[in-house]
Amino acid sequence: MIRLSIPASMGMVFNTLYNLTDIWFAGYLGDDALAGLSIAGSVFFLLLSIGLGIQAGASAMIAPEVGRGAVKDAVKGGTSPVKYWINNVTGMAIGFSVLSFLLGAFTARSLVVLLGAEPHVEPLAMEYLWVTLAGSIGFMLSFGAAGALMALGDTKSNRNALAIGFFANFALNPLFTFGLGLGVTGIALATVIIKIATAFYLLRVLAKRLDIRIRPAFDWSRWQALLKQVLPASFNTLTIVLGGFITVALIGQFGSHHVAGYTVGLRLEQLLLLPALGLNSAVMAIAGQNLGAGNSARVAETYQKSLVIGLAMALFSIPIMYFLSPLMMSFFTDTDAIKNTGVTYLRIDALAFYAYVVLFQSVAVLQAMRKPMLPMYLGIARQLVIPAIINYVLIVLWDYPMVSMFYTIVIVVVISSVIAHFYTKREISRLPQAGALD
């Protein structure tokens, strides 16, 4: 788990640093550009979420085939299921990118306004959105290729791509934004170019590793099986994004500067959670391969040890989140309203840090077992229904302060993690010859 999770975590670190670089350069353009990019990012990931499940779906379908030894047939040029899954994942990624763009064309502006963008912020948000939506195919193909490589036990290639992408972004952002005077459009253009290059690189590594030619396929029978894994994972991600979307919309009632503060704080929290997300990738791949090999006792062992490793991560990250949050926020802005909101969010949500870790590992094991429905239902309740109702009552009806929303997040996440943990233990115990969990 550690061997696979370290490269995966490092890749996610570079991906988050990539996003923080965009925010950093937007800050140099002014507070309006920072607020516009923060709002646009929420809208973009909402529209992109329909394809985010491709990575989990690809890993869930391919990893068991790896455990059964199907990779050897692919390398020898045989009719391996691995090759056909990869081709269909690629085809699905292309289809989802077209769907994301079409949805964005009709809904993006309304969503930007809904999130509280003032008239002088809205054009800046839309500048970023039009460019990134046009290049969404790079994001989708990257997700699919990364999921396939993860199932093969390769987390290093995606790490390398994301690391190179971070440094490329750090060079292209100032060139496009200030050198060519493109402003927010320059930030978006740099992102699109890098993501398309990343997709080609990962697909090339995948093709070379298996000695195959990757050709987008649209086999409906395989798409049906794939969609059974992709759609729940995508919908789970969608509920996360929608939950954040609703949170941002409610925070937007207090002003766009508070939206910017929450967004920066959220990105910093995600940076600290990245080791746990890298562990999530490793757990999904290992559990899937062991299921394919019929070794269910190792699935139980994998889950147990992931929680112990995750606890060590939490003990390291929580003090950073609480004590160093003012310093971290100061890197991005000098505006008190933005800084104070970010610091407040980070210190309160530190209470739920280990609960996030437990949720990540539970979801990883369930997806590897091809049981994605509970994460989806739990996501709907945790991210969407319960916070929306509670926060609407607190903020809109009872006129509570903004900070009450952050406490709601903590309570809901902790309760959800307990439910996910015991459900995962039960499902593992039902596997043939599964080892008992302590």
mmCIF file of N, CA and C in Angstrom, residues 187-266:
data_model
loop_
_atom_site.group_PDB
_atom_site.id
_atom_site.type_symbol
_atom_site.label_atom_id
_atom_site.label_comp_id
_atom_site.label_asym_id
_atom_site.label_seq_id
_atom_site.Cartn_x
_atom_site.Cartn_y
_atom_site.Cartn_z
ATOM 1 N N ILE A 187 -4.728 31.873 -17.872
ATOM 2 C CA ILE A 187 -4.677 30.817 -16.858
ATOM 3 C C ILE A 187 -5.421 29.577 -17.356
ATOM 4 N N ALA A 188 -6.598 29.782 -17.938
ATOM 5 C CA ALA A 188 -7.395 28.669 -18.448
ATOM 6 C C ALA A 188 -6.703 27.989 -19.625
ATOM 7 N N LEU A 189 -6.117 28.762 -20.531
ATOM 8 C CA LEU A 189 -5.466 28.203 -21.706
ATOM 9 C C LEU A 189 -4.279 27.337 -21.315
ATOM 10 N N ALA A 190 -3.512 27.772 -20.329
ATOM 11 C CA ALA A 190 -2.384 26.975 -19.853
ATOM 12 C C ALA A 190 -2.865 25.630 -19.322
ATOM 13 N N THR A 191 -3.978 25.647 -18.586
ATOM 14 C CA THR A 191 -4.528 24.417 -18.028
ATOM 15 C C THR A 191 -4.954 23.449 -19.122
ATOM 16 N N VAL A 192 -5.635 23.943 -20.132
ATOM 17 C CA VAL A 192 -6.130 23.082 -21.205
ATOM 18 C C VAL A 192 -4.969 22.446 -21.973
ATOM 19 N N ILE A 193 -3.974 23.236 -22.319
ATOM 20 C CA ILE A 193 -2.822 22.709 -23.061
ATOM 21 C C ILE A 193 -2.128 21.605 -22.275
ATOM 22 N N ILE A 194 -1.930 21.834 -20.994
ATOM 23 C CA ILE A 194 -1.220 20.860 -20.159
ATOM 24 C C ILE A 194 -2.039 19.591 -19.980
ATOM 25 N N LYS A 195 -3.349 19.708 -19.787
ATOM 26 C CA LYS A 195 -4.176 18.522 -19.582
ATOM 27 C C LYS A 195 -4.258 17.660 -20.835
ATOM 28 N N ILE A 196 -4.321 18.279 -21.997
ATOM 29 C CA ILE A 196 -4.338 17.495 -23.242
ATOM 30 C C ILE A 196 -3.008 16.781 -23.426
ATOM 31 N N ALA A 197 -1.903 17.454 -23.135
ATOM 32 C CA ALA A 197 -0.588 16.818 -23.227
ATOM 33 C C ALA A 197 -0.478 15.671 -22.223
ATOM 34 N N THR A 198 -1.024 15.846 -21.023
ATOM 35 C CA THR A 198 -1.010 14.795 -20.004
ATOM 36 C C THR A 198 -1.772 13.566 -20.474
ATOM 37 N N ALA A 199 -2.926 13.783 -21.103
ATOM 38 C CA ALA A 199 -3.729 12.665 -21.597
ATOM 39 C C ALA A 199 -2.970 11.858 -22.639
ATOM 40 N N PHE A 200 -2.325 12.532 -23.577
ATOM 41 C CA PHE A 200 -1.555 11.821 -24.610
ATOM 42 C C PHE A 200 -0.404 11.041 -23.986
ATOM 43 N N TYR A 201 0.250 11.615 -23.004
ATOM 44 C CA TYR A 201 1.371 10.941 -22.361
ATOM 45 C C TYR A 201 0.903 9.667 -21.650
ATOM 46 N N LEU A 202 -0.174 9.756 -20.867
ATOM 47 C CA LEU A 202 -0.645 8.591 -20.119
ATOM 48 C C LEU A 202 -1.149 7.489 -21.050
ATOM 49 N N LEU A 203 -1.831 7.874 -22.111
ATOM 50 C CA LEU A 203 -2.296 6.874 -23.073
ATOM 51 C C LEU A 203 -1.125 6.199 -23.779
ATOM 52 N N ARG A 204 -0.081 6.948 -24.046
ATOM 53 C CA ARG A 204 1.105 6.370 -24.672
ATOM 54 C C ARG A 204 1.791 5.382 -23.725
ATOM 55 N N VAL A 205 1.906 5.745 -22.454
ATOM 56 C CA VAL A 205 2.503 4.837 -21.470
ATOM 57 C C VAL A 205 1.683 3.562 -21.359
ATOM 58 N N LEU A 206 0.373 3.705 -21.333
ATOM 59 C CA LEU A 206 -0.518 2.554 -21.222
ATOM 60 C C LEU A 206 -0.379 1.632 -22.434
ATOM 61 N N ALA A 207 -0.364 2.222 -23.630
ATOM 62 C CA ALA A 207 -0.233 1.431 -24.851
ATOM 63 C C ALA A 207 1.117 0.718 -24.913
ATOM 64 N N LYS A 208 2.173 1.402 -24.512
ATOM 65 C CA LYS A 208 3.510 0.807 -24.537
ATOM 66 C C LYS A 208 3.643 -0.303 -23.507
ATOM 67 N N ARG A 209 3.061 -0.109 -22.338
ATOM 68 C CA ARG A 209 3.152 -1.110 -21.273
ATOM 69 C C ARG A 209 2.496 -2.425 -21.680
ATOM 70 N N LEU A 210 1.354 -2.333 -22.370
ATOM 71 C CA LEU A 210 0.612 -3.527 -22.774
ATOM 72 C C LEU A 210 0.888 -3.954 -24.212
ATOM 73 N N ASP A 211 1.689 -3.150 -24.915
ATOM 74 C CA ASP A 211 2.005 -3.410 -26.323
ATOM 75 C C ASP A 211 0.723 -3.529 -27.155
ATOM 76 N N ILE A 212 -0.136 -2.521 -27.017
ATOM 77 C CA ILE A 212 -1.389 -2.501 -27.759
ATOM 78 C C ILE A 212 -1.573 -1.133 -28.404
ATOM 79 N N ARG A 213 -2.509 -1.064 -29.335
ATOM 80 C CA ARG A 213 -2.957 0.204 -29.887
ATOM 81 C C ARG A 213 -4.307 0.545 -29.269
ATOM 82 N N ILE A 214 -4.368 1.715 -28.682
ATOM 83 C CA ILE A 214 -5.608 2.125 -28.025
ATOM 84 C C ILE A 214 -6.506 2.813 -29.044
ATOM 85 N N ARG A 215 -7.665 2.227 -29.235
ATOM 86 C CA ARG A 215 -8.637 2.778 -30.184
ATOM 87 C C ARG A 215 -9.979 2.923 -29.470
ATOM 88 N N PRO A 216 -10.533 4.131 -29.437
ATOM 89 C CA PRO A 216 -11.816 4.332 -28.743
ATOM 90 C C PRO A 216 -12.872 3.357 -29.235
ATOM 91 N N ALA A 217 -13.518 2.689 -28.308
ATOM 92 C CA ALA A 217 -14.537 1.693 -28.655
ATOM 93 C C ALA A 217 -15.860 2.073 -28.020
ATOM 94 N N PHE A 218 -16.931 1.634 -28.641
ATOM 95 C CA PHE A 218 -18.291 1.962 -28.181
ATOM 96 C C PHE A 218 -19.131 0.690 -28.152
ATOM 97 N N ASP A 219 -18.590 -0.335 -27.491
ATOM 98 C CA ASP A 219 -19.270 -1.619 -27.330
ATOM 99 C C ASP A 219 -20.326 -1.468 -26.235
ATOM 100 N N TRP A 220 -21.591 -1.506 -26.624
ATOM 101 C CA TRP A 220 -22.650 -1.182 -25.680
ATOM 102 C C TRP A 220 -22.700 -2.161 -24.509
ATOM 103 N N SER A 221 -22.431 -3.441 -24.740
ATOM 104 C CA SER A 221 -22.475 -4.404 -23.639
ATOM 105 C C SER A 221 -21.392 -4.092 -22.603
ATOM 106 N N ARG A 222 -20.203 -3.699 -23.078
ATOM 107 C CA ARG A 222 -19.141 -3.327 -22.141
ATOM 108 C C ARG A 222 -19.432 -1.965 -21.510
ATOM 109 N N TRP A 223 -20.024 -1.074 -22.274
ATOM 110 C CA TRP A 223 -20.391 0.231 -21.711
ATOM 111 C C TRP A 223 -21.403 0.057 -20.580
ATOM 112 N N GLN A 224 -22.351 -0.875 -20.746
ATOM 113 C CA GLN A 224 -23.337 -1.110 -19.693
ATOM 114 C C GLN A 224 -22.663 -1.552 -18.409
ATOM 115 N N ALA A 225 -21.744 -2.529 -18.528
ATOM 116 C CA ALA A 225 -21.023 -3.006 -17.341
ATOM 117 C C ALA A 225 -20.167 -1.898 -16.747
ATOM 118 N N LEU A 226 -19.543 -1.126 -17.606
ATOM 119 C CA LEU A 226 -18.678 -0.043 -17.139
ATOM 120 C C LEU A 226 -19.496 1.055 -16.473
ATOM 121 N N LEU A 227 -20.640 1.381 -17.061
ATOM 122 C CA LEU A 227 -21.484 2.435 -16.505
ATOM 123 C C LEU A 227 -22.030 2.078 -15.122
ATOM 124 N N LYS A 228 -22.183 0.782 -14.851
ATOM 125 C CA LYS A 228 -22.650 0.368 -13.520
ATOM 126 C C LYS A 228 -21.643 0.745 -12.435
ATOM 127 N N GLN A 229 -20.371 0.884 -12.824
ATOM 128 C CA GLN A 229 -19.351 1.333 -11.881
ATOM 129 C C GLN A 229 -19.090 2.831 -12.004
ATOM 130 N N VAL A 230 -19.112 3.320 -13.240
ATOM 131 C CA VAL A 230 -18.778 4.726 -13.488
ATOM 132 C C VAL A 230 -19.858 5.665 -12.957
ATOM 133 N N LEU A 231 -21.124 5.349 -13.254
ATOM 134 C CA LEU A 231 -22.197 6.275 -12.888
ATOM 135 C C LEU A 231 -22.359 6.460 -11.377
ATOM 136 N N PRO A 232 -22.358 5.380 -10.574
ATOM 137 C CA PRO A 232 -22.415 5.633 -9.134
ATOM 138 C C PRO A 232 -21.223 6.430 -8.621
ATOM 139 N N ALA A 233 -20.016 6.110 -9.137
ATOM 140 C CA ALA A 233 -18.833 6.871 -8.719
ATOM 141 C C ALA A 233 -18.935 8.319 -9.189
ATOM 142 N N SER A 234 -19.410 8.517 -10.409
ATOM 143 C CA SER A 234 -19.587 9.872 -10.923
ATOM 144 C C SER A 234 -20.640 10.617 -10.121
ATOM 145 N N PHE A 235 -21.713 9.909 -9.810
ATOM 146 C CA PHE A 235 -22.779 10.561 -9.062
ATOM 147 C C PHE A 235 -22.331 10.881 -7.649
ATOM 148 N N ASN A 236 -21.493 10.009 -7.076
ATOM 149 C CA ASN A 236 -20.932 10.287 -5.766
ATOM 150 C C ASN A 236 -20.095 11.561 -5.817
ATOM 151 N N THR A 237 -19.273 11.666 -6.870
ATOM 152 C CA THR A 237 -18.473 12.874 -7.056
ATOM 153 C C THR A 237 -19.367 14.076 -7.316
ATOM 154 N N LEU A 238 -20.418 13.856 -8.094
ATOM 155 C CA LEU A 238 -21.350 14.942 -8.396
ATOM 156 C C LEU A 238 -21.988 15.482 -7.119
ATOM 157 N N THR A 239 -22.350 14.577 -6.203
ATOM 158 C CA THR A 239 -22.946 15.043 -4.962
ATOM 159 C C THR A 239 -21.935 15.836 -4.131
ATOM 160 N N ILE A 240 -20.662 15.423 -4.190
ATOM 161 C CA ILE A 240 -19.621 16.177 -3.487
ATOM 162 C C ILE A 240 -19.518 17.582 -4.068
ATOM 163 N N VAL A 241 -19.489 17.639 -5.395
ATOM 164 C CA VAL A 241 -19.372 18.938 -6.054
ATOM 165 C C VAL A 241 -20.625 19.770 -5.824
ATOM 166 N N LEU A 242 -21.795 19.131 -5.919
ATOM 167 C CA LEU A 242 -23.044 19.854 -5.685
ATOM 168 C C LEU A 242 -23.124 20.363 -4.250
ATOM 169 N N GLY A 243 -22.649 19.526 -3.313
ATOM 170 C CA GLY A 243 -22.636 19.965 -1.927
ATOM 171 C C GLY A 243 -21.757 21.190 -1.752
ATOM 172 N N GLY A 244 -20.565 21.144 -2.379
ATOM 173 C CA GLY A 244 -19.694 22.314 -2.350
ATOM 174 C C GLY A 244 -20.320 23.497 -3.067
ATOM 175 N N PHE A 245 -21.042 23.197 -4.126
ATOM 176 C CA PHE A 245 -21.717 24.225 -4.906
ATOM 177 C C PHE A 245 -22.760 24.946 -4.044
ATOM 178 N N ILE A 246 -23.550 24.156 -3.304
ATOM 179 C CA ILE A 246 -24.570 24.741 -2.430
ATOM 180 C C ILE A 246 -23.911 25.538 -1.318
ATOM 181 N N THR A 247 -22.816 24.987 -0.769
ATOM 182 C CA THR A 247 -22.085 25.701 0.276
ATOM 183 C C THR A 247 -21.579 27.045 -0.237
ATOM 184 N N VAL A 248 -20.992 27.021 -1.439
ATOM 185 C CA VAL A 248 -20.480 28.254 -2.029
ATOM 186 C C VAL A 248 -21.616 29.240 -2.290
ATOM 187 N N ALA A 249 -22.758 28.710 -2.750
ATOM 188 C CA ALA A 249 -23.897 29.590 -3.020
ATOM 189 C C ALA A 249 -24.379 30.288 -1.742
ATOM 190 N N LEU A 250 -24.408 29.549 -0.626
ATOM 191 C CA LEU A 250 -24.834 30.146 0.635
ATOM 192 C C LEU A 250 -23.788 31.114 1.179
ATOM 193 N N ILE A 251 -22.506 30.744 1.034
ATOM 194 C CA ILE A 251 -21.443 31.660 1.452
ATOM 195 C C ILE A 251 -21.456 32.917 0.591
ATOM 196 N N GLY A 252 -21.853 32.752 -0.684
ATOM 197 C CA GLY A 252 -21.920 33.894 -1.594
ATOM 198 C C GLY A 252 -22.862 34.983 -1.116
ATOM 199 N N GLN A 253 -23.804 34.637 -0.241
ATOM 200 C CA GLN A 253 -24.707 35.651 0.307
ATOM 201 C C GLN A 253 -23.967 36.631 1.220
ATOM 202 N N PHE A 254 -22.813 36.197 1.716
ATOM 203 C CA PHE A 254 -22.017 37.075 2.571
ATOM 204 C C PHE A 254 -20.982 37.868 1.767
ATOM 205 N N GLY A 255 -20.875 37.602 0.435
ATOM 206 C CA GLY A 255 -19.955 38.335 -0.427
ATOM 207 C C GLY A 255 -18.952 37.418 -1.114
ATOM 208 N N SER A 256 -18.487 37.815 -2.289
ATOM 209 C CA SER A 256 -17.577 36.993 -3.083
ATOM 210 C C SER A 256 -16.218 36.819 -2.417
ATOM 211 N N HIS A 257 -15.803 37.753 -1.567
ATOM 212 C CA HIS A 257 -14.528 37.603 -0.864
ATOM 213 C C HIS A 257 -14.561 36.405 0.084
ATOM 214 N N HIS A 258 -15.713 36.155 0.688
ATOM 215 C CA HIS A 258 -15.837 34.986 1.552
ATOM 216 C C HIS A 258 -15.817 33.699 0.725
ATOM 217 N N VAL A 259 -16.365 33.756 -0.486
ATOM 218 C CA VAL A 259 -16.285 32.607 -1.398
ATOM 219 C C VAL A 259 -14.824 32.311 -1.711
ATOM 220 N N ALA A 260 -14.064 33.349 -2.009
ATOM 221 C CA ALA A 260 -12.644 33.166 -2.312
ATOM 222 C C ALA A 260 -11.902 32.577 -1.113
ATOM 223 N N GLY A 261 -12.208 33.052 0.096
ATOM 224 C CA GLY A 261 -11.553 32.544 1.295
ATOM 225 C C GLY A 261 -11.859 31.085 1.542
ATOM 226 N N TYR A 262 -13.130 30.707 1.394
ATOM 227 C CA TYR A 262 -13.517 29.309 1.558
ATOM 228 C C TYR A 262 -12.842 28.431 0.510
ATOM 229 N N THR A 263 -12.796 28.910 -0.733
ATOM 230 C CA THR A 263 -12.201 28.130 -1.818
ATOM 231 C C THR A 263 -10.710 27.895 -1.587
ATOM 232 N N VAL A 264 -9.992 28.926 -1.200
ATOM 233 C CA VAL A 264 -8.569 28.765 -0.927
ATOM 234 C C VAL A 264 -8.359 27.827 0.256
ATOM 235 N N GLY A 265 -9.156 27.990 1.312
ATOM 236 C CA GLY A 265 -9.055 27.105 2.464
ATOM 237 C C GLY A 265 -9.339 25.657 2.106
ATOM 238 N N LEU A 266 -10.337 25.450 1.251
ATOM 239 C CA LEU A 266 -10.681 24.102 0.806
ATOM 240 C C LEU A 266 -9.526 23.477 0.024
#
